[in-house]
Amino acid sequence: MKAIITILLSFVSISPIQAENGYELWLRYHRLADPRPLAQFLTAPAVCGNSPVIAAAREELTKALSGLTGHSYTILSTPNPRTSFIAGTPASSRVIPTLVSSHDLAAIGEEGFIITNTISNGRTAIAANTDIGVLYGIFHFIRLLQTQQPLQRLHIVSTPKIKLRLLDHWDNLDRTVERGYAGASIWNWHHLPDVLDQRYTDYARANASIGINGAVLTNVNADAQVLTRPYLEKVKALAGVFRPYGIKVYLTARFSAPVEIGGLRTADPLNDTVQLWWKEKAREIYSLVPDFGGFLVKANSEGQPGPQDYSRTHADGANMLAAALAPFRGIVMWRAFVYSQQSSDRFKQAYEEFTPLDGRFSPHVLVQVKNGPIDFQPREPFSPLFGAMPHTPLMMEFQLTQEYTGQGTHLLFEAPMFREVLDADTYSKGSGSTIARTIDGSLDQFPLSGMAGVSNIGSDINWCGHPFAQANWYALGRLSWDHSLSSAQIADEWLRQTFTNDPAFVVPVKKIMLRSHDLLVNYMTPLGLAHIMYNGHHYGPMPWGNSLGRPDWNPVYYHRADSTGIGFNRTETGSNALSQYAPELQAQFGNLDRCPEEYLFWFHHVPWQHRMRSGRTCWEELCYRYYAATDSMKAVVQAWGELGKYIDTERYHLVQQLLNVQLKEAIWWRNACLLYFQTFSRKPIPGVYEQPDHPLEYYRQLRFVFVPGQSK
Ligand code: GCW
């Protein structure tokens, strides 16, 4: 009877019919099709040590091995003679130094790990210098098991390339999430500190599994309340849950907090009383959270208070906060997303404000720069600040949440978009000065380095709303640990861990993921268009938008379409934003014939009749891009249609429905944009294409009031 039940159970666990809600993320430990080859590597497994981190590692390994093999495992705390798997540090186990080379141990630093079985035949060791390194190693080993990698002759030496690997939550204290499309904030401030939702632990597990080591809990449009005692007690409770997983908490600091909650008259960073107030606040925070990470600050941007309110500079403000945190080894991440001073071109403003301050920030400050000069558009050239501040560590801010890229309903795998930026050459120190090398500190020898992703997590059961949005959280973690990973590798791992190892599913879906960025760019903003979405909520196309007070909030400011052509002239004869790049890039981007077509309208006002590389005119190319992308989107829907038998029905159907929404919205973007741009080009949409089913007026009168994630 027992045998029959076991057979039935194992059948159920691999049956594609079983519904799954996606809560497990990529930490999905379902029984492998054939776990037998694993057994020899997992005899009497031992994880040495007794810290809370090691306890977490042991618990994870137990869960993973039992789930993946279908047998129950007990993890030992010291090896026995039969042990074929051992994890630990030289301090926690005398065996470890005999199983790994001291050279490797010296190379991996504080967070790295070694996985090897080449030194002692038959025994697999996970070794690190710290317990957190052991935890990272164990998560990596679990990934190898989940994705069915060969375990013979393993020799992996892995150490993170970037120090601060963070999620920035734009979560408000009332549990709304700015630009959040996955439900309410996962931080239940009302229940904290007394109720510790299991989600907090699962969040920490997921982050640790991909190397994320910090979370900024609150929105950069900050509320000073979070710095008051009752909230700090709640923060302490979260920090306690995260600590065993190596995750530090950070908060956003509202610059006017000394006035708003401190009762002071000023928040002037050069005022002694203000400085003292922040010092005491820092002391209070560290008394509750001894490993508190530090502050993230948005200042003098979009209405946030900042040092310029007192005629001080960003450096004055950042250094004042850094001085308060430095005794406790906390850091300040000061955002460069500013465009308050009117300039001839919003593109140029962050550079204009920040480059004069290069070298004036304290060593405990990083300047956090969005990947592009404007604002997380589907495709932007990289921000010219990268490479232009050699005396200041710059960290990368990517946006996981899809504010401008389909919000909650479009399948977009962001790794290719991140890679495009990381691989871009700034030429700051000659050719090969990539952004990856700029932000990992290696180019300018900075001890501090960082990469952050604006979180896409909410309280939806599957965390991120769209099942495929989880892949962007995953990608951020993996790339911040190792920015040399290819998008294909990341997609492959994630798919296998999250869905199945079956190549009949993995191969076509990987293709869909890898093409998704180009596809989305082409049905929304091809050829370097940008910022042509609706005001406010940013959902859907509104290239005609021209009603807001500030010119640089209006789509027409960005595309500049007129009867002669389309695009923003940023060359010498225009705003000359191009001068902010290295001469090599100026020469390339500045030349209409050499400029990559992906960036064309970012830098040139292109005549409608201009011959593109394809031989088509600019107008024909615009039509072609929109139509080719919507056609490809149809092909994606069709391809997904074939895949139902490989995965569970619940996630399959959700994705299927979302893909249909995406297709509908892609066609909406195409029709609205082409009909509008046609009013300038005065050319027909070529007859080979299916013509828009509504006139422009129809698209112009569409209104959406209750779109999720709107800023207050
Ligand atoms: O992209 C814009 C968003 C704002 C956001 C701002 C920022 C948090 O529309 O909602 O505010 O960027 O990054 O500060």
XYZ file of C-alpha atoms and ligand atoms in Angstrom:
726
model
C 0.000 0.000 0.000
C 2.765 2.377 1.020
C 4.551 1.695 -2.239
C 1.424 2.483 -4.222
C 0.971 5.764 -2.380
C 4.594 6.685 -3.015
C 4.197 5.956 -6.694
C 1.026 7.991 -6.808
C 2.622 10.875 -4.967
C 5.637 10.959 -7.214
C 3.350 10.866 -10.203
C 1.390 13.806 -8.861
C 4.513 15.836 -8.229
C 5.693 15.579 -11.807
C 2.303 15.758 -13.433
C 1.861 18.886 -15.523
C -1.783 18.920 -14.610
C -1.162 19.942 -11.020
C -1.856 23.626 -10.493
C 0.872 25.859 -9.153
C 0.551 29.447 -8.092
C 4.154 30.558 -8.598
C 4.761 31.335 -4.930
C 7.810 29.066 -4.858
C 9.612 31.247 -7.405
C 12.791 29.557 -8.661
C 13.188 27.802 -5.318
C 10.936 25.110 -6.608
C 12.100 21.786 -5.278
C 9.854 19.334 -7.071
C 11.024 15.800 -7.599
C 13.409 15.465 -10.554
C 12.485 13.042 -13.303
C 15.396 10.788 -12.361
C 17.087 11.741 -9.108
C 19.022 8.459 -8.769
C 22.366 9.729 -10.128
C 22.429 12.315 -7.331
C 22.514 9.809 -4.496
C 26.279 9.176 -4.548
C 26.948 12.885 -4.109
C 24.609 13.248 -1.182
C 25.526 10.512 1.246
C 25.326 11.648 4.882
C 25.564 15.311 3.919
C 27.071 17.638 6.496
C 26.874 21.393 6.900
C 29.252 22.497 9.646
C 28.849 25.348 12.080
C 26.142 26.577 14.387
C 25.301 30.176 13.465
C 21.808 31.256 12.390
C 23.200 31.527 8.844
C 24.288 27.895 8.937
C 20.950 26.896 10.398
C 19.283 28.580 7.432
C 21.651 26.811 5.035
C 20.918 23.450 6.616
C 17.201 24.022 6.472
C 17.358 25.023 2.812
C 19.440 22.031 1.864
C 17.105 19.682 3.698
C 14.147 21.121 1.883
C 15.874 21.025 -1.506
C 17.283 17.511 -1.257
C 14.093 16.043 0.074
C 11.996 17.752 -2.578
C 14.268 17.072 -5.532
C 14.978 13.436 -4.714
C 11.764 12.395 -3.017
C 13.746 10.969 -0.070
C 13.948 12.579 3.303
C 17.363 13.887 4.252
C 18.812 14.869 7.596
C 21.748 17.201 7.341
C 24.536 16.448 9.824
C 26.501 19.132 11.600
C 29.767 17.190 11.441
C 30.786 14.729 8.756
C 30.947 10.984 9.416
C 33.082 8.447 7.530
C 30.328 7.907 4.945
C 29.868 11.607 4.230
C 30.228 12.488 0.548
C 29.053 16.103 0.840
C 30.434 18.616 3.281
C 30.000 22.367 3.566
C 31.740 24.736 5.935
C 34.575 27.128 6.622
C 38.096 26.423 7.890
C 36.811 27.696 11.235
C 33.768 25.440 11.380
C 35.403 22.240 10.143
C 38.934 20.877 10.201
C 38.174 18.848 7.091
C 37.508 21.844 4.872
C 41.152 22.924 4.413
C 41.991 19.396 3.261
C 39.338 19.476 0.555
C 40.028 22.841 -1.061
C 43.147 24.723 -2.011
C 44.304 27.557 0.220
C 44.893 29.545 -2.935
C 41.206 29.323 -3.841
C 40.182 30.176 -0.303
C 42.352 33.276 -0.369
C 40.760 34.356 -3.649
C 37.108 34.270 -2.635
C 37.058 36.983 0.014
C 34.187 37.356 2.452
C 31.205 36.351 0.385
C 32.581 33.969 -2.214
C 32.508 30.184 -2.233
C 34.163 27.136 -3.731
C 32.368 24.025 -4.867
C 34.774 21.254 -5.675
C 35.198 17.531 -5.798
C 38.389 17.488 -7.799
C 40.713 17.457 -4.779
C 39.214 14.645 -2.779
C 37.730 12.099 -5.103
C 34.302 11.091 -4.049
C 33.729 13.985 -1.682
C 32.101 17.223 -2.715
C 33.011 20.241 -0.634
C 31.437 23.654 -0.411
C 33.920 25.919 1.240
C 33.970 29.579 2.155
C 35.670 31.917 4.554
C 32.393 32.924 6.182
C 29.077 31.289 6.917
C 27.328 33.541 4.444
C 29.727 32.302 1.767
C 28.671 28.761 2.696
C 25.010 29.728 2.300
C 25.669 31.226 -1.141
C 27.580 28.080 -2.108
C 24.728 25.863 -1.000
C 22.227 27.861 -3.004
C 24.481 27.543 -6.020
C 24.787 23.812 -5.498
C 21.003 23.523 -5.255
C 20.788 25.402 -8.565
C 23.101 22.795 -10.129
C 20.819 20.052 -8.871
C 17.630 21.751 -9.989
C 18.974 22.401 -13.457
C 20.469 18.919 -13.726
C 24.051 19.950 -14.298
C 26.737 17.257 -14.240
C 28.216 16.903 -10.749
C 31.403 15.062 -11.697
C 34.646 17.013 -11.627
C 33.135 20.173 -10.203
C 35.443 23.058 -9.592
C 33.637 26.337 -9.157
C 35.285 29.341 -7.560
C 32.830 32.172 -7.327
C 32.992 35.577 -5.781
C 30.688 38.543 -6.317
C 31.964 41.213 -8.653
C 29.853 43.906 -7.009
C 29.654 44.623 -3.272
C 26.183 46.077 -2.808
C 23.570 44.007 -4.587
C 20.284 45.583 -3.732
C 16.580 45.771 -4.264
C 15.095 49.245 -3.956
C 11.476 49.041 -2.912
C 9.326 52.001 -3.834
C 6.962 50.924 -1.062
C 5.019 53.456 0.952
C 4.092 53.152 4.604
C 0.402 52.875 3.664
C 1.309 49.750 1.652
C 0.805 51.317 -1.755
C 3.736 50.738 -4.073
C 4.808 53.493 -6.419
C 4.953 51.929 -9.902
C 4.026 48.583 -8.375
C 1.946 46.162 -10.432
C 1.911 43.138 -8.138
C -0.444 44.173 -5.384
C 0.154 45.870 -2.071
C 3.532 46.186 -0.430
C 4.790 42.992 1.147
C 5.739 45.005 4.242
C 2.750 44.881 6.513
C 3.744 47.845 8.677
C 0.505 47.670 10.606
C 1.248 44.142 11.803
C 4.946 44.683 12.360
C 6.899 44.236 14.574
C 4.763 41.556 16.209
C 3.619 39.561 13.197
C 6.397 38.114 11.073
C 4.793 36.885 7.898
C 6.389 33.752 6.411
C 6.780 35.832 3.254
C 9.583 37.823 4.848
C 11.608 34.650 5.263
C 10.792 33.430 1.779
C 11.729 36.834 0.381
C 15.082 36.571 2.134
C 15.637 33.023 0.885
C 14.925 34.052 -2.690
C 17.279 37.005 -2.453
C 20.088 35.051 -0.844
C 19.755 32.361 -3.497
C 20.777 34.886 -6.160
C 23.256 36.838 -4.045
C 21.203 39.928 -3.221
C 22.533 41.286 0.062
C 20.473 44.375 0.784
C 16.976 45.797 0.619
C 15.982 49.427 0.700
C 12.599 49.014 2.333
C 10.978 52.326 1.498
C 10.166 54.593 -1.420
C 12.678 57.209 -2.542
C 9.771 59.624 -2.450
C 10.298 59.269 1.240
C 8.191 59.599 4.340
C 10.126 60.803 7.390
C 7.848 58.708 9.625
C 9.934 55.638 8.926
C 12.709 57.248 10.937
C 10.527 57.556 14.046
C 10.929 55.078 16.882
C 7.802 52.973 16.275
C 8.769 52.382 12.654
C 12.376 51.708 13.517
C 11.141 48.925 15.807
C 9.350 47.440 12.802
C 12.474 47.800 10.688
C 14.409 46.015 13.408
C 11.988 43.094 13.234
C 12.449 42.771 9.472
C 16.219 43.048 9.813
C 16.066 40.171 12.282
C 14.328 37.951 9.731
C 16.746 38.900 6.968
C 20.006 38.655 8.944
C 20.503 34.865 8.650
C 20.274 35.308 4.885
C 22.971 37.968 4.691
C 20.549 40.755 3.822
C 20.977 44.185 5.322
C 18.197 46.710 5.498
C 18.490 50.261 4.234
C 16.027 53.122 4.456
C 15.273 56.167 2.394
C 16.079 59.354 4.285
C 13.815 62.301 3.707
C 16.103 65.273 3.691
C 13.669 67.445 5.621
C 13.261 64.861 8.412
C 14.974 67.086 11.012
C 12.181 69.607 10.443
C 9.307 67.180 9.949
C 9.948 64.809 12.819
C 12.810 66.497 14.672
C 11.191 69.822 15.420
C 14.117 71.796 13.984
C 13.637 74.931 11.937
C 16.013 73.931 9.196
C 17.476 70.899 7.464
C 20.517 72.841 6.193
C 23.299 70.269 5.971
C 25.919 72.749 7.165
C 23.978 73.606 10.313
C 25.494 72.093 13.487
C 22.167 71.221 15.068
C 21.023 69.463 11.900
C 24.257 67.488 11.756
C 23.843 66.521 15.383
C 20.255 65.477 14.787
C 21.313 63.053 12.045
C 24.180 61.742 14.181
C 21.780 60.949 16.974
C 19.307 59.436 14.580
C 22.058 57.205 13.214
C 23.024 56.157 16.740
C 19.402 55.307 17.511
C 19.047 53.253 14.330
C 22.232 51.304 14.997
C 21.220 50.633 18.586
C 18.245 48.761 17.144
C 19.770 47.411 13.927
C 23.516 47.004 14.460
C 24.137 45.976 10.860
C 21.924 48.670 9.287
C 23.154 49.303 5.728
C 22.577 53.019 5.304
C 20.449 55.566 3.476
C 19.241 55.974 -0.078
C 18.336 59.569 -0.896
C 16.373 61.280 -3.638
C 16.985 64.967 -3.134
C 15.966 68.022 -5.113
C 14.214 65.897 -7.642
C 10.524 65.877 -8.506
C 9.624 67.952 -5.472
C 11.700 66.103 -2.885
C 13.520 68.334 -0.408
C 17.298 68.535 -0.541
C 20.410 70.538 0.156
C 19.746 72.924 -2.719
C 16.812 74.281 -0.690
C 19.578 75.851 1.439
C 21.851 76.714 -1.479
C 24.069 73.750 -0.682
C 25.232 71.090 -3.092
C 24.394 67.422 -3.431
C 27.861 66.707 -2.029
C 27.155 68.819 1.074
C 23.959 66.886 1.675
C 25.390 63.444 1.030
C 28.528 64.043 3.068
C 26.543 65.267 6.055
C 24.541 62.029 6.119
C 27.656 59.962 5.480
C 29.373 61.563 8.459
C 26.482 60.479 10.669
C 26.595 56.883 9.410
C 30.353 56.429 9.025
C 31.101 55.549 12.689
C 28.834 52.529 12.184
C 30.136 51.724 8.714
C 26.882 52.731 7.072
C 26.827 54.223 3.608
C 24.849 56.771 1.624
C 23.493 56.143 -1.846
C 22.716 59.521 -3.346
C 20.596 59.452 -6.467
C 21.550 61.349 -9.596
C 18.013 61.311 -10.999
C 17.593 65.078 -11.017
C 16.185 67.456 -13.523
C 15.034 70.381 -11.457
C 17.182 73.042 -13.050
C 15.904 74.027 -16.428
C 18.370 73.160 -19.110
C 18.126 73.210 -22.865
C 17.595 69.450 -22.719
C 16.499 67.225 -19.821
C 18.930 64.611 -21.145
C 21.806 66.825 -20.026
C 20.761 67.792 -16.539
C 22.083 65.021 -14.293
C 25.477 65.337 -15.945
C 25.449 69.106 -15.607
C 24.588 68.948 -11.926
C 26.830 66.081 -10.894
C 30.074 66.185 -12.866
C 31.223 69.437 -11.195
C 30.957 67.574 -7.871
C 33.221 64.710 -8.913
C 35.760 64.078 -6.153
C 33.786 66.059 -3.583
C 31.830 63.173 -2.085
C 33.016 61.413 1.058
C 34.323 57.847 0.648
C 31.130 56.507 2.243
C 28.943 57.855 -0.550
C 27.963 56.210 -3.816
C 26.126 58.154 -6.463
C 23.292 56.028 -7.834
C 22.624 56.570 -11.530
C 19.746 55.236 -13.612
C 20.923 53.287 -16.630
C 19.782 55.949 -19.087
C 19.778 59.739 -19.093
C 15.990 60.159 -19.030
C 13.987 57.610 -17.115
C 13.852 53.839 -17.609
C 12.489 54.026 -21.142
C 12.214 50.770 -23.109
C 15.593 51.554 -24.635
C 17.929 54.379 -23.771
C 21.526 55.018 -24.638
C 23.530 54.766 -21.405
C 23.671 57.736 -19.062
C 26.711 59.839 -19.952
C 27.456 60.161 -16.224
C 28.990 56.688 -16.426
C 32.582 57.281 -17.264
C 32.391 60.998 -16.478
C 32.987 60.859 -12.707
C 36.283 59.018 -12.264
C 36.658 60.135 -8.642
C 33.237 59.020 -7.445
C 31.930 55.471 -7.179
C 28.794 55.293 -9.291
C 26.269 52.556 -8.752
C 23.731 51.306 -11.239
C 19.994 51.672 -10.822
C 17.938 49.396 -13.053
C 14.159 49.234 -12.927
C 12.708 45.771 -12.499
C 9.167 47.011 -12.147
C 7.827 47.636 -15.642
C 6.647 51.224 -15.341
C 7.394 52.061 -18.961
C 7.642 48.551 -20.329
C 4.211 47.022 -20.192
C 3.510 47.338 -16.461
C 1.752 44.229 -15.152
C 0.837 42.526 -18.386
C 3.775 42.335 -20.798
C 6.288 39.538 -20.881
C 9.630 41.304 -20.899
C 12.880 39.624 -19.930
C 15.113 42.479 -18.904
C 18.496 40.747 -18.857
C 19.242 41.659 -22.507
C 18.386 45.280 -21.700
C 20.692 45.244 -18.664
C 23.429 43.568 -20.687
C 23.199 46.211 -23.392
C 24.034 48.839 -20.779
C 26.660 46.826 -18.902
C 28.491 46.039 -22.139
C 28.417 49.610 -23.447
C 31.833 51.203 -23.764
C 32.220 54.645 -22.201
C 35.820 55.007 -23.522
C 36.604 56.875 -20.305
C 39.964 55.115 -20.023
C 40.319 54.054 -23.624
C 38.447 51.376 -25.466
C 37.115 48.593 -23.202
C 36.018 50.954 -20.401
C 32.681 49.252 -20.145
C 29.954 50.251 -17.781
C 30.308 46.887 -16.044
C 33.899 47.785 -15.198
C 32.879 51.262 -14.140
C 30.273 50.135 -11.659
C 32.184 47.176 -10.248
C 34.884 49.617 -9.196
C 37.666 47.882 -11.108
C 38.242 50.664 -13.633
C 38.856 53.369 -11.047
C 39.826 51.165 -8.081
C 36.911 51.903 -5.781
C 36.399 49.699 -2.753
C 32.643 50.389 -2.837
C 30.492 49.239 -5.725
C 26.803 48.627 -6.231
C 23.918 47.612 -8.445
C 20.280 48.106 -7.493
C 17.021 47.078 -9.078
C 13.780 48.916 -8.375
C 11.731 46.050 -7.020
C 8.823 44.467 -8.876
C 7.619 42.583 -5.822
C 4.222 42.859 -4.177
C 1.826 40.736 -2.191
C 0.373 38.929 -5.221
C 0.590 35.211 -4.568
C 3.274 34.837 -7.259
C 5.184 37.885 -5.942
C 5.604 39.811 -9.197
C 2.180 39.649 -10.889
C 3.303 38.350 -14.255
C 4.885 34.914 -13.858
C 7.742 35.976 -16.127
C 8.449 39.133 -14.145
C 10.085 36.894 -11.553
C 12.860 36.375 -14.103
C 13.818 40.050 -13.851
C 14.274 39.855 -10.081
C 16.344 36.739 -10.719
C 18.406 38.433 -13.439
C 19.221 41.422 -11.269
C 20.591 39.181 -8.554
C 22.609 36.995 -10.873
C 24.078 39.934 -12.816
C 24.988 41.859 -9.701
C 26.894 38.790 -8.516
C 28.457 38.122 -11.904
C 27.952 40.705 -14.598
C 29.620 38.513 -17.181
C 26.719 36.040 -17.278
C 24.924 35.913 -20.597
C 21.209 36.573 -20.862
C 20.774 33.092 -22.327
C 22.456 31.472 -19.342
C 20.267 33.411 -16.924
C 17.086 32.598 -18.827
C 18.059 28.950 -19.047
C 18.694 28.614 -15.316
C 15.560 30.471 -14.385
C 13.301 28.485 -16.703
C 14.629 25.153 -15.519
C 14.328 26.085 -11.874
C 10.943 27.722 -12.235
C 9.174 25.455 -14.717
C 10.872 22.335 -16.031
C 14.106 20.938 -17.429
C 12.319 19.599 -20.480
C 14.071 21.059 -23.551
C 10.786 20.943 -25.464
C 9.698 23.789 -23.175
C 13.005 25.441 -22.262
C 14.304 25.935 -25.799
C 11.330 27.767 -27.367
C 10.534 29.760 -24.235
C 14.122 30.883 -23.872
C 13.901 32.176 -27.417
C 10.761 34.121 -26.541
C 12.455 35.618 -23.490
C 15.625 36.600 -25.310
C 13.717 38.355 -28.076
C 11.193 40.007 -25.795
C 13.117 43.225 -25.258
C 13.620 44.001 -28.930
C 10.052 43.108 -29.572
C 8.671 45.408 -26.899
C 10.903 48.276 -27.981
C 9.693 47.894 -31.537
C 5.968 47.887 -30.811
C 6.269 50.763 -28.309
C 9.177 53.028 -29.141
C 11.171 51.875 -32.177
C 14.246 53.600 -33.620
C 14.992 55.601 -30.487
C 11.580 57.023 -29.665
C 11.077 57.594 -25.950
C 8.665 58.919 -23.361
C 5.536 58.817 -25.512
C 3.265 57.166 -22.955
C 0.317 58.611 -21.059
C 0.902 61.283 -18.457
C 0.924 60.306 -14.822
C 0.247 56.590 -14.834
C 2.386 55.961 -17.926
C 0.069 53.234 -19.208
C -0.465 53.130 -22.973
C 0.561 55.396 -25.864
C 0.024 59.152 -25.915
C 2.537 60.548 -28.427
C 0.279 63.598 -28.891
C 0.554 64.578 -25.201
C 1.278 68.259 -24.830
C -0.784 69.497 -21.922
C 1.551 69.499 -18.929
C 3.130 72.658 -17.541
C 6.716 71.506 -17.861
C 7.746 70.988 -21.485
C 9.924 68.007 -20.552
C 6.986 66.101 -19.141
C 5.261 66.068 -22.530
C 5.734 63.394 -25.193
C 5.981 66.008 -27.969
C 9.119 67.336 -26.271
C 10.773 63.963 -26.838
C 9.808 62.930 -30.358
C 9.741 66.383 -31.980
C 7.806 65.100 -34.989
C 6.936 67.782 -37.547
C 6.348 68.011 -41.265
C 10.077 67.635 -41.969
C 10.866 64.603 -39.852
C 11.028 63.005 -36.422
C 13.515 62.804 -33.537
C 15.431 65.019 -31.129
C 18.510 66.684 -32.555
C 21.126 66.292 -29.847
C 24.088 66.915 -32.129
C 26.110 70.125 -32.298
C 23.380 71.760 -34.335
C 20.811 70.853 -31.679
C 21.035 70.548 -27.883
C 24.506 69.015 -28.167
C 23.836 66.527 -25.387
C 26.171 64.346 -27.406
C 29.096 66.398 -26.138
C 28.646 64.635 -22.790
C 29.936 61.390 -24.318
C 33.502 60.441 -25.213
C 34.732 61.681 -28.624
C 34.554 58.140 -30.043
C 30.831 57.986 -29.280
C 30.186 61.520 -30.438
C 31.674 60.609 -33.780
C 29.495 57.527 -34.028
C 26.191 58.738 -32.582
C 26.557 62.174 -34.120
C 26.731 60.886 -37.653
C 23.330 60.103 -39.138
C 24.779 57.276 -41.175
C 26.827 55.687 -38.396
C 24.419 56.109 -35.512
C 22.966 52.742 -34.465
C 19.365 52.779 -35.658
C 18.217 51.747 -32.175
C 19.255 55.200 -30.997
C 18.482 57.210 -34.102
C 15.690 59.477 -32.824
C 17.541 59.981 -29.551
C 20.153 61.984 -31.413
C 18.809 63.086 -34.772
C 15.830 64.812 -36.277
C 15.514 62.492 -39.242
C 13.786 63.562 -42.467
C 10.807 61.377 -43.354
C 12.431 60.670 -46.713
C 15.785 59.644 -45.240
C 17.014 56.282 -46.610
C 17.550 53.805 -43.821
C 19.998 50.904 -43.919
C 17.206 48.628 -45.104
C 16.624 50.833 -48.136
C 13.258 51.905 -46.771
C 12.510 55.546 -46.056
C 12.359 56.663 -42.453
C 8.543 56.632 -42.502
C 8.422 53.188 -44.130
C 10.927 51.882 -41.604
C 8.841 53.202 -38.730
C 5.806 51.379 -40.128
C 7.860 48.278 -40.761
C 9.192 48.161 -37.184
C 5.768 48.521 -35.597
C 4.189 45.908 -37.854
C 7.064 43.434 -37.662
C 6.918 43.610 -33.867
C 3.176 43.057 -33.649
C 3.510 40.162 -36.102
C 6.229 38.655 -33.937
C 3.981 39.105 -30.939
C 1.325 37.045 -32.724
C 3.948 34.369 -33.298
C 4.773 34.400 -29.580
C 1.138 33.826 -28.671
C 1.039 30.973 -31.124
C 4.270 29.424 -29.879
C 3.039 29.522 -26.292
C -0.130 27.834 -27.476
C 1.876 24.681 -28.193
C 3.421 24.409 -24.764
C 0.507 23.564 -22.529
C 1.508 19.975 -22.009
C 4.855 20.737 -20.447
C 3.906 22.777 -17.392
C 1.148 23.158 -14.846
C -2.167 24.482 -16.028
C -2.471 27.419 -13.655
C 0.699 29.211 -14.660
C 0.279 28.140 -18.261
C -3.154 29.705 -18.549
C -2.222 32.857 -16.727
C 0.681 33.442 -19.116
C -1.507 32.623 -22.086
C -4.098 35.202 -21.068
C -1.446 37.809 -20.359
C 0.181 37.235 -23.746
C -3.150 37.966 -25.376
C -3.382 41.222 -23.454
C 0.153 42.035 -24.552
C -0.726 41.408 -28.186
C -3.801 43.596 -27.926
C -1.787 46.375 -26.327
C 1.039 46.048 -28.842
C -1.494 46.630 -31.630
C -2.908 49.580 -29.696
C 0.578 51.110 -29.442
C 1.256 50.518 -33.112
C -2.023 51.969 -34.358
C -2.063 54.976 -32.060
C 1.550 55.897 -32.769
C 1.492 55.389 -36.533
C -1.790 57.237 -37.013
C -0.439 60.122 -35.005
C 2.977 60.294 -36.687
C 1.223 60.017 -40.024
C -0.313 63.449 -39.410
C 3.244 64.763 -39.866
C 4.684 62.397 -42.453
C 1.552 62.706 -44.605
C 2.316 59.313 -46.105
C 0.071 56.267 -46.147
C 0.679 53.223 -44.011
C 1.836 50.871 -46.797
C -1.033 48.812 -48.143
C 0.670 45.488 -47.430
C -0.130 46.019 -43.763
C -3.429 45.443 -42.048
C -4.767 48.985 -41.556
C -5.671 50.367 -38.092
C -9.234 49.504 -37.176
C -10.024 52.898 -35.624
C -9.224 56.494 -36.535
C -6.683 58.467 -34.514
C -9.491 60.231 -32.635
C -10.548 56.951 -31.066
C -7.100 56.417 -29.577
C -6.852 60.004 -28.404
C -10.016 59.827 -26.365
C -9.147 56.642 -24.462
C -8.889 57.378 -20.736
C -7.630 55.208 -17.910
C -8.159 56.472 -14.434
C -7.431 53.650 -12.024
C -4.106 52.339 -13.220
C -2.060 50.622 -10.516
C 1.120 52.064 -9.100
C 0.360 55.738 -9.567
C 2.462 58.155 -7.584
C 0.635 60.260 -5.071
O 10.323 57.062 -13.272
C 9.985 58.077 -12.414
C 8.711 57.605 -11.809
C 8.478 58.117 -10.422
C 9.734 57.832 -9.602
C 10.897 58.575 -10.241
C 12.201 58.325 -9.510
C 9.915 57.235 -7.297
O 7.643 57.955 -12.651
O 7.353 57.450 -9.908
O 9.585 58.193 -8.256
O 11.062 58.129 -11.545
O 12.928 57.460 -9.958
O 12.497 58.977 -8.528
